[in-house]
XYZ file of C-alpha atoms in Angstrom:
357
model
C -4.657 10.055 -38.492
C -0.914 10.472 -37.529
C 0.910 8.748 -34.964
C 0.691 10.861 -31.758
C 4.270 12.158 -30.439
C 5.598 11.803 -26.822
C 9.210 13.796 -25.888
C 10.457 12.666 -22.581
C 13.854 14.783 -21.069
C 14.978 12.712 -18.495
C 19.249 12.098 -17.580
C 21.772 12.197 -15.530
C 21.084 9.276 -13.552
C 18.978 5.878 -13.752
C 17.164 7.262 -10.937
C 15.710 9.730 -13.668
C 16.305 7.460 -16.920
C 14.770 4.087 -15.581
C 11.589 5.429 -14.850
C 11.371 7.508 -17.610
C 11.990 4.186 -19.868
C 8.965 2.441 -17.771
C 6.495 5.242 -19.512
C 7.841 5.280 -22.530
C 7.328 1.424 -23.057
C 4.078 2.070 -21.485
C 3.364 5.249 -24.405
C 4.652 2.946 -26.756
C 2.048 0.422 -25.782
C -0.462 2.666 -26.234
C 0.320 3.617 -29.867
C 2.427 6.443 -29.284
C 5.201 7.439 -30.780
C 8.542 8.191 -27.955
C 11.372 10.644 -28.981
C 14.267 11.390 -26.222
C 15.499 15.058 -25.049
C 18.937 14.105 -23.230
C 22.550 14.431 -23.383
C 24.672 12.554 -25.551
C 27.465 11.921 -23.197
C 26.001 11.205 -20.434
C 24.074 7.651 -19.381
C 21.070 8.511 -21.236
C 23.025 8.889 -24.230
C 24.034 5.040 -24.188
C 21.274 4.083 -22.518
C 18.226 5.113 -24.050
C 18.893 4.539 -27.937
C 19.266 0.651 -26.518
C 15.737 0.645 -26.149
C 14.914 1.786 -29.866
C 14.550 5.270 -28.713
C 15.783 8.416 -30.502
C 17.498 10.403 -28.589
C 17.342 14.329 -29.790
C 21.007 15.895 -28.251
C 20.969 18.793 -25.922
C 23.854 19.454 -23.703
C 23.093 21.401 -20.398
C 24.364 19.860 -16.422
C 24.316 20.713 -13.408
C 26.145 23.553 -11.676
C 25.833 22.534 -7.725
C 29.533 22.160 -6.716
C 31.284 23.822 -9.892
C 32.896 27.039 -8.884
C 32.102 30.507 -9.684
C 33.222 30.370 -13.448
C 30.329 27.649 -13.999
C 27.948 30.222 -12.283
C 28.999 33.277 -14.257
C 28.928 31.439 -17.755
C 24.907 30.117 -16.720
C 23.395 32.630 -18.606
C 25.191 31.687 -21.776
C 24.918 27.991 -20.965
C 21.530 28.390 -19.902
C 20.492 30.647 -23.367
C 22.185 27.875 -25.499
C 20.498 25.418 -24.301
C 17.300 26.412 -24.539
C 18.007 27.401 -28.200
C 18.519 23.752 -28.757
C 15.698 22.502 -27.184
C 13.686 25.028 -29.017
C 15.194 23.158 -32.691
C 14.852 19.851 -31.006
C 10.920 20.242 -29.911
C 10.575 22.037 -33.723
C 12.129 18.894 -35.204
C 9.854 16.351 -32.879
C 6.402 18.530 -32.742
C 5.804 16.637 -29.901
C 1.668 15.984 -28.614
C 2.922 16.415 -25.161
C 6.512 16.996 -22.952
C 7.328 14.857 -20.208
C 9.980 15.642 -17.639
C 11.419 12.977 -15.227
C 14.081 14.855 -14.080
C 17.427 15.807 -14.260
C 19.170 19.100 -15.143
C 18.657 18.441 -19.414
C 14.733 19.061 -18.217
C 14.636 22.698 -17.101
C 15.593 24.085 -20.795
C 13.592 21.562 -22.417
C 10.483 22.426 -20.094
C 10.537 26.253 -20.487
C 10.979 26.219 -24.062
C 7.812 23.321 -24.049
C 6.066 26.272 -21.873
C 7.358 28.871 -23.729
C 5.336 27.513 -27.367
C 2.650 26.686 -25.213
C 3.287 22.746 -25.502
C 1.299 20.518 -22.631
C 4.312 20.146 -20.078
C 3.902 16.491 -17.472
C 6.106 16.810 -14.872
C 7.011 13.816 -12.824
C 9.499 14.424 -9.191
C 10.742 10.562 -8.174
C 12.403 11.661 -4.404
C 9.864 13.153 -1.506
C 12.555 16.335 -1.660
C 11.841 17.746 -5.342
C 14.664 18.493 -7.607
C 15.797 22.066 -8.908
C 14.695 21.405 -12.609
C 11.558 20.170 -11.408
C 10.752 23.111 -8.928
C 10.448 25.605 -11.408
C 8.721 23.550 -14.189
C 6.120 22.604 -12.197
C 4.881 26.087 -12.187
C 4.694 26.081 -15.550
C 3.699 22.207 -16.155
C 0.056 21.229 -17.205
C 0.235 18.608 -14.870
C 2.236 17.717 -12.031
C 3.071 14.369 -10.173
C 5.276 13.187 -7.538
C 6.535 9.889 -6.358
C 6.117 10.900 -2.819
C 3.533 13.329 -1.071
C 4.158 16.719 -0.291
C 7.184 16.867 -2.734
C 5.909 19.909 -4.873
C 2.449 21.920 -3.968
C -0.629 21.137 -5.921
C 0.541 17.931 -7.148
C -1.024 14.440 -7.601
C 0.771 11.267 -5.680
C 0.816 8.519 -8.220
C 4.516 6.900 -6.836
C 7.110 5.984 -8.994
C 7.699 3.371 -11.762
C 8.795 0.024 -10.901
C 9.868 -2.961 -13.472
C 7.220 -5.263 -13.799
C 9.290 -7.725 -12.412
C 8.908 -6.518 -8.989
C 5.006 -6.288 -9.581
C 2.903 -9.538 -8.202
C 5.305 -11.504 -5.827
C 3.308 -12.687 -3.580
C 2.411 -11.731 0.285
C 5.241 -11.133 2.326
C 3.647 -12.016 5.435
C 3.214 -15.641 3.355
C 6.706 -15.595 2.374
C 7.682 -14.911 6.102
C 5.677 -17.433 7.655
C 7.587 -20.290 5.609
C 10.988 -19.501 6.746
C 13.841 -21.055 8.838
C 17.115 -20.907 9.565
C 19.596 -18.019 9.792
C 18.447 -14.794 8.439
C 19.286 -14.021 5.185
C 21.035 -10.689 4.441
C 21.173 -8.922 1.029
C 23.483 -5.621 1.080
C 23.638 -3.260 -2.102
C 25.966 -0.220 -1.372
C 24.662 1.479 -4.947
C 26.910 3.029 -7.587
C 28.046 5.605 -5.262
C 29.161 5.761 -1.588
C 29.066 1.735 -1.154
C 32.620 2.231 0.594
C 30.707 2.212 4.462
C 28.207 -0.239 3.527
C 31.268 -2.213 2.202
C 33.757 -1.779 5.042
C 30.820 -1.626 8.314
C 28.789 -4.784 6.886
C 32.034 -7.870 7.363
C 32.918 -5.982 10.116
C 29.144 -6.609 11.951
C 29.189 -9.919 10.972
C 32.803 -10.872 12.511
C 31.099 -9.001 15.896
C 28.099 -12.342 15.755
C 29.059 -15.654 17.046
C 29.248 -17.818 13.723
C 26.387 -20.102 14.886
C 24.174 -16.992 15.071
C 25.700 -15.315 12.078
C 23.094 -14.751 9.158
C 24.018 -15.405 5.560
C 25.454 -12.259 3.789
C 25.045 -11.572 -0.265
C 26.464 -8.505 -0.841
C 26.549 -6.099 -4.517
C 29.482 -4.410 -4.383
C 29.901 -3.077 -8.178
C 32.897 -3.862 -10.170
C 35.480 -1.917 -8.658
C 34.770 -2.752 -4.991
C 34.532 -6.739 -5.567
C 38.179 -7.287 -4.822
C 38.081 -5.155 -1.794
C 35.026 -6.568 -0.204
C 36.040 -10.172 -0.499
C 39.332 -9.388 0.925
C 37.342 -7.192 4.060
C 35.203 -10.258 4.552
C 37.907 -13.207 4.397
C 40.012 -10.577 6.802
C 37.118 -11.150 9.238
C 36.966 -14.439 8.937
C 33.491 -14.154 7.669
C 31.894 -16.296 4.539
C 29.387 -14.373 2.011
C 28.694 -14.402 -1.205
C 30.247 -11.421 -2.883
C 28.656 -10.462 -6.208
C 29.822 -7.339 -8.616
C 26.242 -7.078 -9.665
C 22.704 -9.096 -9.183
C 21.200 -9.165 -12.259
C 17.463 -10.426 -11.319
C 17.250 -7.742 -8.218
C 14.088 -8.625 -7.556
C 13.951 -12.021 -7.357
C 17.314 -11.343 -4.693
C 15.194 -9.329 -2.946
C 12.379 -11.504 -2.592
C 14.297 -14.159 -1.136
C 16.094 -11.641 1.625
C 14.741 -11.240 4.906
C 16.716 -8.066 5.424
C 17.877 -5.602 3.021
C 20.832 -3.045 3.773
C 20.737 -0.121 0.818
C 20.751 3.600 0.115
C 17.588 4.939 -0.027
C 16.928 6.454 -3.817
C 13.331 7.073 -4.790
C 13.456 3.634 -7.227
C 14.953 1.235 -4.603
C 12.198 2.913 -1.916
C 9.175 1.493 -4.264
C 10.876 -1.639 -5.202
C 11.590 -2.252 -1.021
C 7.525 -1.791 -1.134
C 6.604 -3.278 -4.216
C 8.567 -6.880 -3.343
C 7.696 -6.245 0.562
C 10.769 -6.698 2.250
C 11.919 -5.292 5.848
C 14.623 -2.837 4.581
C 17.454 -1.052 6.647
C 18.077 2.474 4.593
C 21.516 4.158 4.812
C 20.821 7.099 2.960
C 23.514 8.424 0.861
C 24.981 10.999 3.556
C 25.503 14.080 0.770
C 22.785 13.485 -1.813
C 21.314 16.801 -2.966
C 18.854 18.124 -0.575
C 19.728 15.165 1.751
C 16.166 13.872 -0.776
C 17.053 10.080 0.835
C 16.498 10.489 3.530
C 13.499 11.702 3.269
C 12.727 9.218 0.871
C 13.560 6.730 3.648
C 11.191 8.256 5.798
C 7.692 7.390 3.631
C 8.378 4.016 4.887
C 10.394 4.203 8.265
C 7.441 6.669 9.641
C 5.071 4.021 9.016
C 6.945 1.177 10.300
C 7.711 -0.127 7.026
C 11.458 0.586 7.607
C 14.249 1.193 9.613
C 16.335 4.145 8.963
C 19.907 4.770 10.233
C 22.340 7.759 9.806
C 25.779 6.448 8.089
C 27.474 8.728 10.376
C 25.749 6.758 13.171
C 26.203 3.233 11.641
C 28.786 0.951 13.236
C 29.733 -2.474 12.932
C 28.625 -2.717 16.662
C 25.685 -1.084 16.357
C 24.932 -2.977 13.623
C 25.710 -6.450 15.008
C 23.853 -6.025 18.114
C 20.842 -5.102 15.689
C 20.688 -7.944 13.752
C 21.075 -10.227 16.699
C 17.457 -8.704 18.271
C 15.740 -9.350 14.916
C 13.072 -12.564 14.626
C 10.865 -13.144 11.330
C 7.660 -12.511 12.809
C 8.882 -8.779 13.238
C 11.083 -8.282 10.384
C 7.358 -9.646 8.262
C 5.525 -7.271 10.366
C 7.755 -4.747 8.597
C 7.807 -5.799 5.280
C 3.496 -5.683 5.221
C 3.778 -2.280 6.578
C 5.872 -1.611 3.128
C 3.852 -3.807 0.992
C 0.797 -1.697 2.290
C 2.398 1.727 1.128
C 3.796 0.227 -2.684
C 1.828 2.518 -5.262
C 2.252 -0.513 -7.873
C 0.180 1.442 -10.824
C 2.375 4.654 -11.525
C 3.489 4.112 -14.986
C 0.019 3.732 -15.767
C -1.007 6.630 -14.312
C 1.883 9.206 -15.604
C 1.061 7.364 -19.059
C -2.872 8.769 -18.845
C -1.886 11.867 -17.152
C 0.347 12.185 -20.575
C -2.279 11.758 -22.970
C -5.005 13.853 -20.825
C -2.795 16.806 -21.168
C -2.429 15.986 -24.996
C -5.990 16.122 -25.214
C -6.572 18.871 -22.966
C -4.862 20.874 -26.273
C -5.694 19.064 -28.846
């Protein structure tokens, strides 16, 4: 009997590529065999081969942004790439097509549709993505990370490292804390610039015997900056380029300050941790924010416009916070963490191979 064959087109960003990675250890696990659908140059096409994943090339982005040239050229674009995803699913004979997301998906999914392949499609953010809009029309089976993010689909949440899986009870961890608050800021790849200049300010605004203890992930290029905004203040934290075991940093926070993408939403529920989202003001579809909102409208989170965040605003905030409320938030989080999603897209992937076969 031959080795069953999973193609998953995910890229762009590790939004798309991290959980698509999750299921495909996951697939692996289960005996299957995982092939790649991305582009070459783009993180997926460092990324994924890491893993011990072939990576089948197709080159197709996305056009939001790009001018009117970029829109007249589409149909060309558009008919070459689904020429190579048509020799790429040839070549792989794939069981069954995944699609995480990102733009290298919509090609891949039609031609998937088009020779009558099984088609899973996954959406990570509450505000579904172009690529994904139209292929779930066509999928076999649809799932979301969120509800109410495509029609007809099943909420099974989004993939989250194992390491962020079993921590504990955060009302327990809550209960055994002193002490200043403990602050952990992560501005994210992109747009960290306000969480990097508001954040020292704030803190210089609290008297220093009130002032809680700031680590802050900058990314490389900021580091120099943000050490320089926070000794300007006259303010002591511990400045990192990048945490490496995020969820243990998490765990020990009492607060988190982040952006709001759909990953960092189930790890803030996963870990249970009382989270402050700053959604990434010009994300497509504004989708963080209403990512932030599966937690904030169940008191699970606070949410705050980056337009309307100020280091006084922000000061005065942290001031009125106490443990017994920010654990009161974190449960509410921990309550809504959908902790068995790779799992579930991983069955929903072989259901729809069988469905054919």
């Amino acid at each position: 009997m031959s080795t069953p064959t999973i193609l998953i087109m995910a890229g762009g960003t590790g939004g798309h590529i991290m959980p698509g990675l999750a299921v495909a250890e996951a697939m692996q696990q289960r005996g299957w065999q995982v092939l790649w659908l991305g582009h070459p140059e783009r993180m997926e096409g460092s990324l994924v081969p890491q893993h011990g994943i072939k990576m089948l090339p197709l080159r197709f982005s996305g056009l939001r942004g790009k001018g009117v040239k970029a829109l007249l050229s589409l149909p060309f674009t558009l008919i070459r790439a689904c020429w190579q995803a048509h020799r790429c699913l040839q070549e792989a004979k794939p069981d069954v097509v995944l699609g995480m997301g990102g733009y290298v998906a919509f090609p891949g999914g039609l031609m998937s549709f088009v020779s009558r392949r099984p088609l899973v499609v996954h959406e990570q953010n509450a505000v579904a993505g172009t690529a994904n809009r139209y292929l779930a029309k066509m999928a076999t089976s649809v799932l979301t990370g969120f509800p109410g993010a495509l029609p007809g689909a099943v909420t099974v949440g989004n993939p989250v490292r194992d390491a962020f899986v079993g921590q504990g009870s955060a009302a327990e961890r809550y209960a055994k804390r002193s002490g200043p608050l403990r602050i952990l800021v992560v501005g994210g790849s992109l747009g960290a610039a306000a969480l990097n200049k508001v954040v020292p300010e704030a803190m210089a605004l609290i008297p220093a015997e009130q002032r809680p203890h700031v680590t802050h992930q900058s990314g490389q290029q900021h580091l120099e900056s943000l050490q320089k905004s926070y000794a300007d203040n006259q303010v002591q934290a511990d400045c990192k380029a990048f945490i490496g075991d995020m969820a243990q940093a998490m765990k020990e926070a009492d607060v988190l300050i982040c952006r709001a993408g759909a990953m960092t939403v189930a790890e803030v529920a996963a870990i249970g941790v009382a989270a402050l989202f700053v959604p990434l003001p010009h994300a497509i579809d504004d989708h963080q924010t209403a990512n932030a909102r599966y937690l904030s409208e169940c008191s699970g989170a606070w949410l705050k416009k980056q337009s309307e965040l100020t280091a006084q605003w922000l000061a005065q905030w942290l001031q009125g916070l106490n443990r017994e409320e920010l654990s009161r938030v974190a449960s509410h989080a921990q309550e809504h963490a959908q902790l068995n999603a790779t799992q579930q897209i991983a069955e929903a992937c072989q259901q729809a191979a069988r469905r054919v076969g």
